[in-house]
mmCIF file of C-alpha atoms in Angstrom:
data_model
loop_
_atom_site.group_PDB
_atom_site.id
_atom_site.type_symbol
_atom_site.label_atom_id
_atom_site.label_comp_id
_atom_site.label_asym_id
_atom_site.label_seq_id
_atom_site.Cartn_x
_atom_site.Cartn_y
_atom_site.Cartn_z
ATOM 1 C CA MET V 1 21.057 -1.655 -3.029
ATOM 2 C CA LEU V 2 18.596 -0.174 -5.829
ATOM 3 C CA PRO V 3 20.795 2.878 -7.614
ATOM 4 C CA SER V 4 19.212 5.768 -6.790
ATOM 5 C CA ILE V 5 18.071 8.861 -9.111
ATOM 6 C CA MET V 6 19.124 11.215 -6.386
ATOM 7 C CA ASP V 7 22.836 10.445 -6.756
ATOM 8 C CA ILE V 8 23.391 11.168 -10.731
ATOM 9 C CA ASP V 9 23.300 14.365 -12.327
ATOM 10 C CA VAL V 10 20.209 15.197 -14.004
ATOM 11 C CA LYS V 11 21.151 18.867 -15.193
ATOM 12 C CA GLY V 12 19.034 18.860 -18.886
ATOM 13 C CA ARG V 13 18.775 15.880 -18.838
ATOM 14 C CA ARG V 14 14.679 14.170 -20.261
ATOM 15 C CA VAL V 15 13.997 12.462 -16.677
ATOM 16 C CA LEU V 16 11.291 9.361 -17.322
ATOM 17 C CA VAL V 17 9.481 9.041 -14.390
ATOM 18 C CA ARG V 18 7.032 5.758 -13.699
ATOM 19 C CA ALA V 19 4.560 7.418 -11.361
ATOM 20 C CA ASP V 20 1.369 6.778 -9.605
ATOM 21 C CA LEU V 21 -0.959 9.320 -9.288
ATOM 22 C CA ASN V 22 -3.941 7.367 -9.516
ATOM 23 C CA VAL V 23 -5.992 9.642 -7.292
ATOM 24 C CA PRO V 24 -9.549 9.868 -5.760
ATOM 25 C CA VAL V 25 -11.372 12.125 -8.258
ATOM 26 C CA GLU V 26 -14.962 13.416 -7.984
ATOM 27 C CA ASP V 27 -16.081 16.089 -11.061
ATOM 28 C CA GLY V 28 -13.200 16.052 -12.606
ATOM 29 C CA VAL V 29 -11.486 17.668 -9.853
ATOM 30 C CA VAL V 30 -8.744 15.528 -7.244
ATOM 31 C CA THR V 31 -10.411 15.134 -3.543
ATOM 32 C CA ASP V 32 -7.482 13.892 -2.146
ATOM 33 C CA ALA V 33 -3.985 14.863 -3.631
ATOM 34 C CA THR V 34 -1.660 12.979 -0.247
ATOM 35 C CA ARG V 35 -0.551 10.584 -3.755
ATOM 36 C CA ILE V 36 0.353 13.167 -5.797
ATOM 37 C CA GLU V 37 2.064 15.786 -2.596
ATOM 38 C CA ARG V 38 4.563 12.562 -1.562
ATOM 39 C CA PHE V 39 5.856 11.591 -4.768
ATOM 40 C CA ALA V 40 6.437 15.722 -6.075
ATOM 41 C CA VAL V 41 8.645 15.653 -2.957
ATOM 42 C CA GLY V 42 11.360 14.386 -4.215
ATOM 43 C CA MET V 43 10.572 15.513 -8.046
ATOM 44 C CA ARG V 44 11.024 18.996 -6.719
ATOM 45 C CA THR V 45 14.881 17.941 -5.838
ATOM 46 C CA LEU V 46 15.401 17.128 -9.144
ATOM 47 C CA LEU V 47 13.483 19.836 -10.872
ATOM 48 C CA GLU V 48 15.877 22.303 -8.804
ATOM 49 C CA ARG V 49 19.161 20.024 -9.648
ATOM 50 C CA GLY V 50 17.667 20.447 -13.843
ATOM 51 C CA ALA V 51 16.143 17.760 -14.878
ATOM 52 C CA ARG V 52 13.448 17.650 -17.030
ATOM 53 C CA LEU V 53 10.423 16.011 -15.823
ATOM 54 C CA VAL V 54 8.766 13.931 -18.068
ATOM 55 C CA ILE V 55 5.797 11.605 -16.254
ATOM 56 C CA LEU V 56 4.345 8.509 -17.189
ATOM 57 C CA THR V 57 0.966 7.125 -14.822
ATOM 58 C CA HIS V 58 -1.899 5.679 -14.910
ATOM 59 C CA PHE V 59 -5.426 5.948 -13.641
ATOM 60 C CA GLY V 60 -8.159 3.766 -13.171
ATOM 61 C CA ARG V 61 -9.361 0.874 -15.662
ATOM 62 C CA PRO V 62 -10.379 1.968 -18.841
ATOM 63 C CA LYS V 63 -10.810 -0.850 -21.673
ATOM 64 C CA ALA V 64 -8.102 -1.497 -24.185
ATOM 65 C CA ASN V 65 -8.275 1.268 -26.908
ATOM 66 C CA GLU V 66 -10.791 2.937 -25.709
ATOM 67 C CA LEU V 67 -10.427 6.432 -25.155
ATOM 68 C CA ASN V 68 -12.978 7.382 -22.345
ATOM 69 C CA PRO V 69 -12.100 11.256 -21.107
ATOM 70 C CA ALA V 70 -13.375 10.198 -17.865
ATOM 71 C CA TYR V 71 -10.100 8.057 -16.942
ATOM 72 C CA SER V 72 -8.021 10.788 -19.021
ATOM 73 C CA VAL V 73 -4.981 12.426 -16.420
ATOM 74 C CA ASP V 74 -5.343 15.460 -17.955
ATOM 75 C CA LYS V 75 -7.621 17.117 -14.875
ATOM 76 C CA LEU V 76 -4.754 15.869 -12.367
ATOM 77 C CA ARG V 77 -2.503 19.019 -13.595
ATOM 78 C CA PRO V 78 -4.064 21.302 -11.516
ATOM 79 C CA ALA V 79 -3.260 19.365 -8.110
ATOM 80 C CA LEU V 80 0.101 18.126 -9.675
ATOM 81 C CA SER V 81 0.943 21.597 -10.741
ATOM 82 C CA GLN V 82 0.602 22.929 -6.931
ATOM 83 C CA ALA V 83 2.296 19.925 -5.739
ATOM 84 C CA LEU V 84 5.123 20.887 -8.045
ATOM 85 C CA GLY V 85 5.445 24.618 -7.827
ATOM 86 C CA GLY V 86 5.276 25.223 -11.245
ATOM 87 C CA ALA V 87 3.697 24.733 -14.499
ATOM 88 C CA VAL V 88 2.805 21.113 -16.200
ATOM 89 C CA ARG V 89 2.624 20.462 -19.730
ATOM 90 C CA PHE V 90 0.762 17.758 -21.121
ATOM 91 C CA SER V 91 0.952 15.385 -23.748
ATOM 92 C CA ASP V 92 -2.704 13.815 -25.123
ATOM 93 C CA VAL V 93 -0.473 10.641 -25.740
ATOM 94 C CA CYS V 94 1.838 8.557 -24.182
ATOM 95 C CA VAL V 95 4.126 7.919 -27.009
ATOM 96 C CA GLY V 96 4.057 8.330 -30.996
ATOM 97 C CA ASP V 97 6.262 11.664 -32.330
ATOM 98 C CA SER V 98 3.983 14.834 -30.936
ATOM 99 C CA ALA V 99 4.748 13.733 -27.311
ATOM 100 C CA VAL V 100 9.089 13.016 -28.342
ATOM 101 C CA ILE V 101 8.883 16.391 -29.208
ATOM 102 C CA LEU V 102 7.437 17.598 -26.843
ATOM 103 C CA SER V 103 9.597 16.280 -24.102
ATOM 104 C CA ARG V 104 12.578 17.178 -26.215
ATOM 105 C CA ALA V 105 10.923 20.420 -25.908
ATOM 106 C CA LEU V 106 11.485 21.018 -22.178
ATOM 107 C CA LYS V 107 13.900 23.146 -20.968
ATOM 108 C CA ASP V 108 15.772 22.886 -17.314
ATOM 109 C CA GLY V 109 13.197 22.133 -14.394
ATOM 110 C CA GLU V 110 9.769 22.097 -16.617
ATOM 111 C CA VAL V 111 7.563 19.205 -16.470
ATOM 112 C CA LEU V 112 5.551 17.269 -19.154
ATOM 113 C CA LEU V 113 2.428 14.928 -17.541
ATOM 114 C CA CYS V 114 1.772 12.108 -20.882
ATOM 115 C CA GLU V 115 -2.054 10.486 -21.302
ATOM 116 C CA ASN V 116 -3.062 7.592 -19.399
ATOM 117 C CA LEU V 117 -0.864 4.734 -20.107
ATOM 118 C CA ARG V 118 -3.476 2.670 -19.744
ATOM 119 C CA TYR V 119 -5.323 3.516 -22.984
ATOM 120 C CA ASN V 120 -2.316 1.748 -24.786
ATOM 121 C CA PRO V 121 -3.546 -2.268 -24.208
ATOM 122 C CA GLY V 122 0.901 -2.349 -24.550
ATOM 123 C CA GLU V 123 0.930 -1.161 -21.121
ATOM 124 C CA THR V 124 -0.720 -3.848 -19.008
ATOM 125 C CA ALA V 125 0.553 -6.709 -22.031
ATOM 126 C CA ASN V 126 4.212 -5.984 -20.939
ATOM 127 C CA ASP V 127 4.675 -5.152 -24.825
ATOM 128 C CA PRO V 128 8.321 -4.604 -25.642
ATOM 129 C CA ALA V 129 6.898 -2.073 -28.586
ATOM 130 C CA PHE V 130 5.032 0.051 -26.655
ATOM 131 C CA ALA V 131 8.150 0.329 -24.099
ATOM 132 C CA ALA V 132 10.201 0.782 -26.493
ATOM 133 C CA ALA V 133 8.204 3.981 -27.917
ATOM 134 C CA LEU V 134 7.933 4.926 -24.295
ATOM 135 C CA ALA V 135 11.454 5.109 -23.939
ATOM 136 C CA GLN V 136 12.018 7.322 -26.510
ATOM 137 C CA LEU V 137 10.693 10.074 -24.241
ATOM 138 C CA GLY V 138 13.696 10.055 -21.736
ATOM 139 C CA ASP V 139 17.206 9.528 -21.514
ATOM 140 C CA VAL V 140 16.980 8.328 -18.279
ATOM 141 C CA TYR V 141 14.050 5.845 -16.624
ATOM 142 C CA VAL V 142 12.887 6.067 -13.190
ATOM 143 C CA ASN V 143 10.443 4.205 -11.010
ATOM 144 C CA ASP V 144 8.886 5.955 -8.190
ATOM 145 C CA ALA V 145 5.639 3.787 -7.960
ATOM 146 C CA PHE V 146 5.932 0.860 -5.858
ATOM 147 C CA SER V 147 2.588 0.846 -5.306
ATOM 148 C CA CYS V 148 2.929 -0.043 -9.303
ATOM 149 C CA ALA V 149 6.279 -2.667 -8.694
ATOM 150 C CA HIS V 150 3.766 -5.709 -8.079
ATOM 151 C CA ARG V 151 2.983 -5.606 -11.537
ATOM 152 C CA ALA V 152 4.577 -6.327 -14.480
ATOM 153 C CA HIS V 153 3.195 -3.867 -17.183
ATOM 154 C CA ALA V 154 5.827 -2.615 -20.262
ATOM 155 C CA SER V 155 6.441 1.402 -17.594
ATOM 156 C CA THR V 156 7.123 -1.187 -14.156
ATOM 157 C CA TYR V 157 9.142 -3.976 -15.927
ATOM 158 C CA ALA V 158 10.043 -4.417 -19.840
ATOM 159 C CA LEU V 159 11.071 -0.482 -19.805
ATOM 160 C CA ALA V 160 13.934 -0.577 -17.059
ATOM 161 C CA GLY V 161 15.403 -2.400 -19.493
ATOM 162 C CA LEU V 162 15.487 -0.411 -22.181
ATOM 163 C CA MET V 163 17.853 2.136 -21.079
ATOM 164 C CA PRO V 164 19.927 3.279 -17.755
ATOM 165 C CA ALA V 165 17.177 2.384 -15.088
ATOM 166 C CA PHE V 166 17.112 4.162 -11.289
ATOM 167 C CA ALA V 167 14.660 3.934 -7.719
ATOM 168 C CA GLY V 168 13.102 7.376 -7.288
ATOM 169 C CA PRO V 169 13.618 8.242 -3.632
ATOM 170 C CA LEU V 170 9.739 7.369 -2.828
ATOM 171 C CA LEU V 171 9.889 4.420 -3.866
ATOM 172 C CA LEU V 172 13.368 3.976 -1.960
ATOM 173 C CA GLU V 173 11.725 4.992 0.914
ATOM 174 C CA GLU V 174 9.375 2.839 0.788
ATOM 175 C CA MET V 175 11.586 0.125 0.604
ATOM 176 C CA ASP V 176 13.703 0.976 3.279
ATOM 177 C CA ALA V 177 10.573 1.475 5.490
ATOM 178 C CA LEU V 178 9.140 -2.326 4.997
ATOM 179 C CA THR V 179 12.432 -3.062 5.142
ATOM 180 C CA ALA V 180 13.032 -2.212 8.966
ATOM 181 C CA ALA V 181 9.361 -3.624 9.646
ATOM 182 C CA LEU V 182 9.866 -7.004 8.090
ATOM 183 C CA GLU V 183 12.889 -8.044 7.141
ATOM 184 C CA ALA V 184 15.374 -5.894 9.748
ATOM 185 C CA PRO V 185 12.965 -5.438 12.824
ATOM 186 C CA LYS V 186 13.739 -3.701 16.235
ATOM 187 C CA GLN V 187 12.687 -6.452 17.989
ATOM 188 C CA PRO V 188 10.617 -7.721 20.244
ATOM 189 C CA ALA V 189 8.466 -7.537 16.239
ATOM 190 C CA VAL V 190 4.359 -7.775 16.239
ATOM 191 C CA ALA V 191 2.121 -7.684 12.928
ATOM 192 C CA ILE V 192 -1.416 -7.049 13.302
ATOM 193 C CA VAL V 193 -3.240 -8.451 10.424
ATOM 194 C CA GLY V 194 -6.728 -8.250 10.525
ATOM 195 C CA GLY V 195 -9.915 -7.880 7.298
ATOM 196 C CA ALA V 196 -12.504 -10.355 6.182
ATOM 197 C CA LYS V 197 -10.891 -13.591 5.096
ATOM 198 C CA VAL V 198 -7.677 -15.629 5.665
ATOM 199 C CA SER V 199 -7.937 -17.289 2.216
ATOM 200 C CA SER V 200 -6.861 -14.297 0.887
ATOM 201 C CA LYS V 201 -4.052 -13.607 3.431
ATOM 202 C CA ILE V 202 -2.385 -16.900 4.102
ATOM 203 C CA ALA V 203 0.873 -15.905 2.239
ATOM 204 C CA VAL V 204 0.937 -12.843 4.445
ATOM 205 C CA LEU V 205 0.539 -14.822 7.323
ATOM 206 C CA LYS V 206 2.614 -17.919 6.714
ATOM 207 C CA ASN V 207 5.548 -15.451 5.969
ATOM 208 C CA LEU V 208 4.592 -13.061 9.488
ATOM 209 C CA VAL V 209 4.752 -16.054 11.937
ATOM 210 C CA ILE V 210 8.625 -16.936 10.669
ATOM 211 C CA LYS V 211 9.929 -13.783 10.785
ATOM 212 C CA LEU V 212 8.118 -12.022 13.968
ATOM 213 C CA ASP V 213 7.662 -12.803 17.961
ATOM 214 C CA HIS V 214 3.812 -12.016 17.913
ATOM 215 C CA VAL V 215 1.198 -11.661 15.624
ATOM 216 C CA ILE V 216 -2.438 -10.446 16.360
ATOM 217 C CA ILE V 217 -4.896 -11.590 14.543
ATOM 218 C CA GLY V 218 -8.778 -9.200 14.522
ATOM 219 C CA GLY V 219 -11.216 -9.084 12.039
ATOM 220 C CA GLY V 220 -13.006 -12.112 10.071
ATOM 221 C CA MET V 221 -10.127 -13.336 10.305
ATOM 222 C CA ALA V 222 -9.774 -14.099 14.023
ATOM 223 C CA ASN V 223 -13.315 -15.274 13.648
ATOM 224 C CA THR V 224 -11.757 -18.675 11.521
ATOM 225 C CA PHE V 225 -8.902 -19.389 13.376
ATOM 226 C CA LEU V 226 -11.756 -19.058 17.255
ATOM 227 C CA PHE V 227 -14.253 -21.238 14.849
ATOM 228 C CA ALA V 228 -10.940 -23.668 14.280
ATOM 229 C CA ASP V 229 -10.697 -23.693 18.075
ATOM 230 C CA GLY V 230 -14.785 -24.927 17.995
ATOM 231 C CA ALA V 231 -16.326 -21.513 19.139
ATOM 232 C CA PRO V 232 -19.784 -21.091 17.854
ATOM 233 C CA MET V 233 -19.796 -18.124 15.235
ATOM 234 C CA GLY V 234 -23.705 -17.097 14.757
ATOM 235 C CA LYS V 235 -24.434 -15.517 12.023
ATOM 236 C CA SER V 236 -20.442 -14.150 12.278
ATOM 237 C CA LEU V 237 -17.982 -13.709 9.004
ATOM 238 C CA HIS V 238 -15.865 -16.772 8.774
ATOM 239 C CA GLU V 239 -14.403 -19.174 6.815
ATOM 240 C CA ALA V 240 -15.550 -23.193 7.678
ATOM 241 C CA ASP V 241 -13.110 -24.334 5.321
ATOM 242 C CA GLN V 242 -10.070 -23.100 6.658
ATOM 243 C CA VAL V 243 -9.541 -24.664 9.740
ATOM 244 C CA ASP V 244 -6.411 -27.080 8.298
ATOM 245 C CA THR V 245 -5.385 -23.527 6.652
ATOM 246 C CA VAL V 246 -5.270 -22.515 10.138
ATOM 247 C CA ALA V 247 -3.761 -25.624 11.492
ATOM 248 C CA GLU V 248 -0.859 -24.479 9.096
ATOM 249 C CA ILE V 249 -0.218 -21.196 10.443
ATOM 250 C CA ARG V 250 -0.243 -22.426 13.864
ATOM 251 C CA ALA V 251 2.213 -24.973 13.292
ATOM 252 C CA LEU V 252 4.731 -22.712 11.301
ATOM 253 C CA ALA V 253 4.006 -20.198 14.411
ATOM 254 C CA ALA V 254 4.671 -22.713 17.029
ATOM 255 C CA LYS V 255 8.387 -23.605 15.377
ATOM 256 C CA SER V 256 9.169 -20.718 14.843
ATOM 257 C CA GLY V 257 8.183 -19.274 18.085
ATOM 258 C CA CYS V 258 5.722 -16.758 17.617
ATOM 259 C CA GLN V 259 2.758 -16.093 19.582
ATOM 260 C CA ILE V 260 -0.624 -16.030 18.037
ATOM 261 C CA HIS V 261 -2.686 -12.894 19.846
ATOM 262 C CA LEU V 262 -6.944 -13.960 19.043
ATOM 263 C CA PRO V 263 -9.747 -11.588 20.787
ATOM 264 C CA GLU V 264 -10.264 -12.974 24.633
ATOM 265 C CA ASP V 265 -13.784 -11.216 24.210
ATOM 266 C CA VAL V 266 -16.174 -10.248 21.447
ATOM 267 C CA VAL V 267 -18.643 -7.553 20.644
ATOM 268 C CA ILE V 268 -21.989 -8.500 18.926
ATOM 269 C CA ALA V 269 -24.961 -7.296 17.217
ATOM 270 C CA THR V 270 -27.648 -9.405 15.343
ATOM 271 C CA GLU V 271 -27.601 -6.456 12.344
ATOM 272 C CA PHE V 272 -24.774 -4.628 10.922
ATOM 273 C CA LYS V 273 -25.328 -0.803 11.497
ATOM 274 C CA ALA V 274 -24.279 2.368 12.880
ATOM 275 C CA GLY V 275 -25.304 2.219 16.589
ATOM 276 C CA ALA V 276 -27.133 -1.253 17.040
ATOM 277 C CA GLU V 277 -27.428 -2.608 20.091
ATOM 278 C CA ASN V 278 -24.521 -4.871 21.426
ATOM 279 C CA ARG V 279 -23.399 -6.769 23.683
ATOM 280 C CA VAL V 280 -19.773 -7.806 24.837
ATOM 281 C CA VAL V 281 -19.371 -11.931 25.304
ATOM 282 C CA ALA V 282 -16.483 -14.273 25.881
ATOM 283 C CA ALA V 283 -15.366 -15.331 22.070
ATOM 284 C CA THR V 284 -16.276 -18.365 22.451
ATOM 285 C CA GLN V 285 -19.835 -17.314 23.462
ATOM 286 C CA CYS V 286 -21.402 -15.759 20.703
ATOM 287 C CA THR V 287 -24.851 -16.495 20.063
ATOM 288 C CA GLU V 288 -27.637 -18.191 17.838
ATOM 289 C CA GLY V 289 -28.496 -15.062 15.103
ATOM 290 C CA SER V 290 -25.737 -12.770 16.557
ATOM 291 C CA MET V 291 -22.555 -11.796 14.428
ATOM 292 C CA ILE V 292 -19.283 -11.027 15.715
ATOM 293 C CA LEU V 293 -18.118 -7.449 14.852
ATOM 294 C CA ASP V 294 -14.945 -6.634 16.902
ATOM 295 C CA ALA V 295 -12.594 -7.259 19.165
ATOM 296 C CA GLY V 296 -13.976 -6.858 23.185
ATOM 297 C CA PRO V 297 -12.109 -5.064 25.820
ATOM 298 C CA ARG V 298 -10.601 -7.846 27.166
ATOM 299 C CA ALA V 299 -8.879 -8.562 23.657
ATOM 300 C CA LEU V 300 -8.061 -4.436 23.658
ATOM 301 C CA SER V 301 -6.307 -4.754 26.662
ATOM 302 C CA ASN V 302 -4.035 -7.492 25.814
ATOM 303 C CA PHE V 303 -3.400 -6.516 22.578
ATOM 304 C CA GLN V 304 -2.046 -3.248 23.961
ATOM 305 C CA ARG V 305 0.042 -5.091 26.431
ATOM 306 C CA VAL V 306 1.588 -7.004 23.399
ATOM 307 C CA LEU V 307 2.174 -3.886 21.514
ATOM 308 C CA SER V 308 3.716 -1.827 24.851
ATOM 309 C CA GLU V 309 6.118 -4.491 24.835
ATOM 310 C CA CYS V 310 7.537 -4.451 21.452
ATOM 311 C CA ARG V 311 9.282 -2.111 19.444
ATOM 312 C CA THR V 312 8.421 -2.646 15.953
ATOM 313 C CA ILE V 313 5.333 -2.226 15.109
ATOM 314 C CA LEU V 314 3.107 -3.470 11.485
ATOM 315 C CA TRP V 315 0.062 -3.144 10.567
ATOM 316 C CA ASN V 316 -2.345 -4.619 7.885
ATOM 317 C CA GLY V 317 -5.910 -4.706 8.683
ATOM 318 C CA PRO V 318 -8.771 -3.941 10.897
ATOM 319 C CA LEU V 319 -9.605 -5.794 14.382
ATOM 320 C CA GLY V 320 -13.425 -5.498 13.383
ATOM 321 C CA ALA V 321 -15.676 -3.185 11.386
ATOM 322 C CA PHE V 322 -14.025 0.075 12.321
ATOM 323 C CA GLU V 323 -16.749 1.283 9.103
ATOM 324 C CA ILE V 324 -19.623 1.896 11.111
ATOM 325 C CA PRO V 325 -19.696 2.959 15.013
ATOM 326 C CA PRO V 326 -19.601 1.496 17.401
ATOM 327 C CA PHE V 327 -17.376 -1.280 15.761
ATOM 328 C CA ASP V 328 -14.730 0.945 15.110
ATOM 329 C CA HIS V 329 -13.858 1.441 19.052
ATOM 330 C CA ALA V 330 -11.009 -1.886 19.040
ATOM 331 C CA THR V 331 -9.190 -0.562 16.037
ATOM 332 C CA ASN V 332 -9.164 2.708 17.128
ATOM 333 C CA GLN V 333 -7.709 2.345 20.138
ATOM 334 C CA LEU V 334 -5.289 0.154 19.185
ATOM 335 C CA ALA V 335 -4.156 2.591 16.902
ATOM 336 C CA ARG V 336 -4.149 5.320 19.455
ATOM 337 C CA THR V 337 -1.939 3.072 21.360
ATOM 338 C CA ALA V 338 0.248 2.370 18.340
ATOM 339 C CA ALA V 339 0.478 5.974 17.645
ATOM 340 C CA ALA V 340 1.627 7.322 21.021
ATOM 341 C CA LEU V 341 4.672 4.275 21.146
ATOM 342 C CA THR V 342 5.563 6.343 18.392
ATOM 343 C CA ARG V 343 5.737 9.291 19.262
ATOM 344 C CA GLN V 344 7.298 8.138 22.550
ATOM 345 C CA GLY V 345 10.294 6.925 20.726
ATOM 346 C CA ARG V 346 9.663 3.220 21.831
ATOM 347 C CA ALA V 347 8.869 2.033 18.847
ATOM 348 C CA THR V 348 8.867 1.536 14.936
ATOM 349 C CA SER V 349 5.516 1.629 13.456
ATOM 350 C CA VAL V 350 4.794 0.660 9.216
ATOM 351 C CA ALA V 351 1.032 0.603 7.930
ATOM 352 C CA GLY V 352 -0.765 -0.167 4.487
ATOM 353 C CA GLY V 353 -3.358 -1.541 2.700
ATOM 354 C CA GLY V 354 -6.250 0.183 2.086
ATOM 355 C CA ASP V 355 -8.806 -0.474 4.837
ATOM 356 C CA THR V 356 -5.759 -0.372 7.487
ATOM 357 C CA VAL V 357 -5.160 3.689 5.837
ATOM 358 C CA ALA V 358 -8.986 4.624 5.677
ATOM 359 C CA ALA V 359 -8.910 2.836 9.930
ATOM 360 C CA LEU V 360 -5.543 4.895 10.659
ATOM 361 C CA ASN V 361 -7.299 7.770 8.962
ATOM 362 C CA GLY V 362 -10.932 7.539 10.906
ATOM 363 C CA ALA V 363 -8.720 7.320 13.984
ATOM 364 C CA ALA V 364 -6.496 10.448 13.126
ATOM 365 C CA VAL V 365 -3.190 9.257 13.904
ATOM 366 C CA THR V 366 -2.013 8.407 10.317
ATOM 367 C CA GLN V 367 0.569 11.135 10.692
ATOM 368 C CA ASP V 368 1.749 9.501 13.723
ATOM 369 C CA PHE V 369 3.596 6.277 12.429
ATOM 370 C CA THR V 370 6.486 5.966 11.230
ATOM 371 C CA TYR V 371 5.172 4.888 7.873
ATOM 372 C CA VAL V 372 1.978 4.238 5.976
ATOM 373 C CA SER V 373 1.874 2.980 2.764
ATOM 374 C CA THR V 374 -0.519 3.674 -0.240
ATOM 375 C CA ALA V 375 1.104 1.042 -1.732
ATOM 376 C CA GLY V 376 -2.052 -1.760 -1.361
ATOM 377 C CA GLY V 377 -1.515 -4.507 -4.014
ATOM 378 C CA ALA V 378 2.119 -4.429 -3.211
ATOM 379 C CA PHE V 379 2.213 -3.865 -0.142
ATOM 380 C CA LEU V 380 0.257 -6.988 0.723
ATOM 381 C CA GLU V 381 2.900 -8.921 -1.187
ATOM 382 C CA TRP V 382 5.192 -7.494 0.373
ATOM 383 C CA LEU V 383 3.987 -9.109 2.907
ATOM 384 C CA GLU V 384 3.542 -12.120 1.456
ATOM 385 C CA GLY V 385 7.339 -12.081 0.720
ATOM 386 C CA LYS V 386 7.647 -12.408 -2.814
ATOM 387 C CA THR V 387 9.871 -10.049 -4.614
ATOM 388 C CA LEU V 388 8.516 -7.538 -7.190
ATOM 389 C CA PRO V 389 9.138 -7.855 -11.127
ATOM 390 C CA GLY V 390 9.216 -4.128 -10.793
ATOM 391 C CA ILE V 391 11.801 -4.028 -7.907
ATOM 392 C CA ALA V 392 13.618 -7.041 -9.667
ATOM 393 C CA ALA V 393 13.507 -5.010 -13.170
ATOM 394 C CA LEU V 394 15.716 -2.618 -11.081
ATOM 395 C CA GLN V 395 18.262 -4.878 -9.800
ATOM 396 C CA GLY V 396 18.519 -6.230 -13.269
ATOM 397 C CA ALA V 397 19.194 -3.099 -14.451
ATOM 398 C CA ALA V 398 21.865 -2.546 -11.763
ATOM 399 C CA LYS V 399 23.890 -5.386 -12.890
ATOM 400 C CA ALA V 400 23.777 -5.465 -16.168
ATOM 401 C CA ALA V 401 24.814 -1.504 -15.961
#
């Protein structure tokens, strides 16, 4: 159990918060403030209780020691101010005397946003000296950036060992949701795993098939499984060198009693473009010159049946080339089924990953899922069963306290 910042008295204390405010920006304006707004919910509570917030975040991938203004986090202040309901001060550096002076000048309920952590190479290098400089900005440390917890960076790892360290409300919410879906799911439990390559999700699949009752495989990953069974692929995306991996995953599933579900039929086309002429064939009948771009209607019906029998639904990756119609059909329909089961109280649904979030947004069902994670890499490593460095650092700090 991680120590929560919500359980301590924060009045009059400088609360140094590692956030993830790496949001989409165009022409200097935030175009999607979802991540900022979710972060702000818990922070408003701390501000109401008299905390003095000092916020650390990264933005993009600036080159080390290159202070490119395109990566300045100052542009995030309007959206952050609106979400927090008050003015946000700004420090044009994240370490050093001027930043410390600004942090000490804060009054109860006030906020300071510090410049991009990644302007300093000490951040990604997990440099102890840089972490020590950051520690001067606060009295207690809070990690509220689960999406960055898979990185052993100065602000997510080293800093936690230098001062009283706590988990933030958003990080705890994420961990609770993922634990409920993977470590202690209501059964039967199913995972939908899609995407382009089996090779990128070998560890995910091996972990899921030993923990859940069903795994539905879609997208290019399903093609590789079908290829391993001898199905012709035509021009379809697949990995011919992963046949042995498929056999390993299937052996683990058989040993654990997990059922793997593949498409019975598929949608094929000779070109990958919106509105391309297409037809439905059996999964074993992709013709030469064609490519598999979506799961077919029989496959969708079977996947919907599996979901209807399960109490926990975990989703990572689309079923097909969801970016363009009509190859978004199976993904959209299965997403709507999962959303309906969630609304009816019949299932807990947790989804994550960039393409998955985009697909759920496209199907207009994001708000209906029990929890949708915006943590890409961290979500994937959690599915692999890895211990995330940022979480380990908080656990270590709790034991040392």
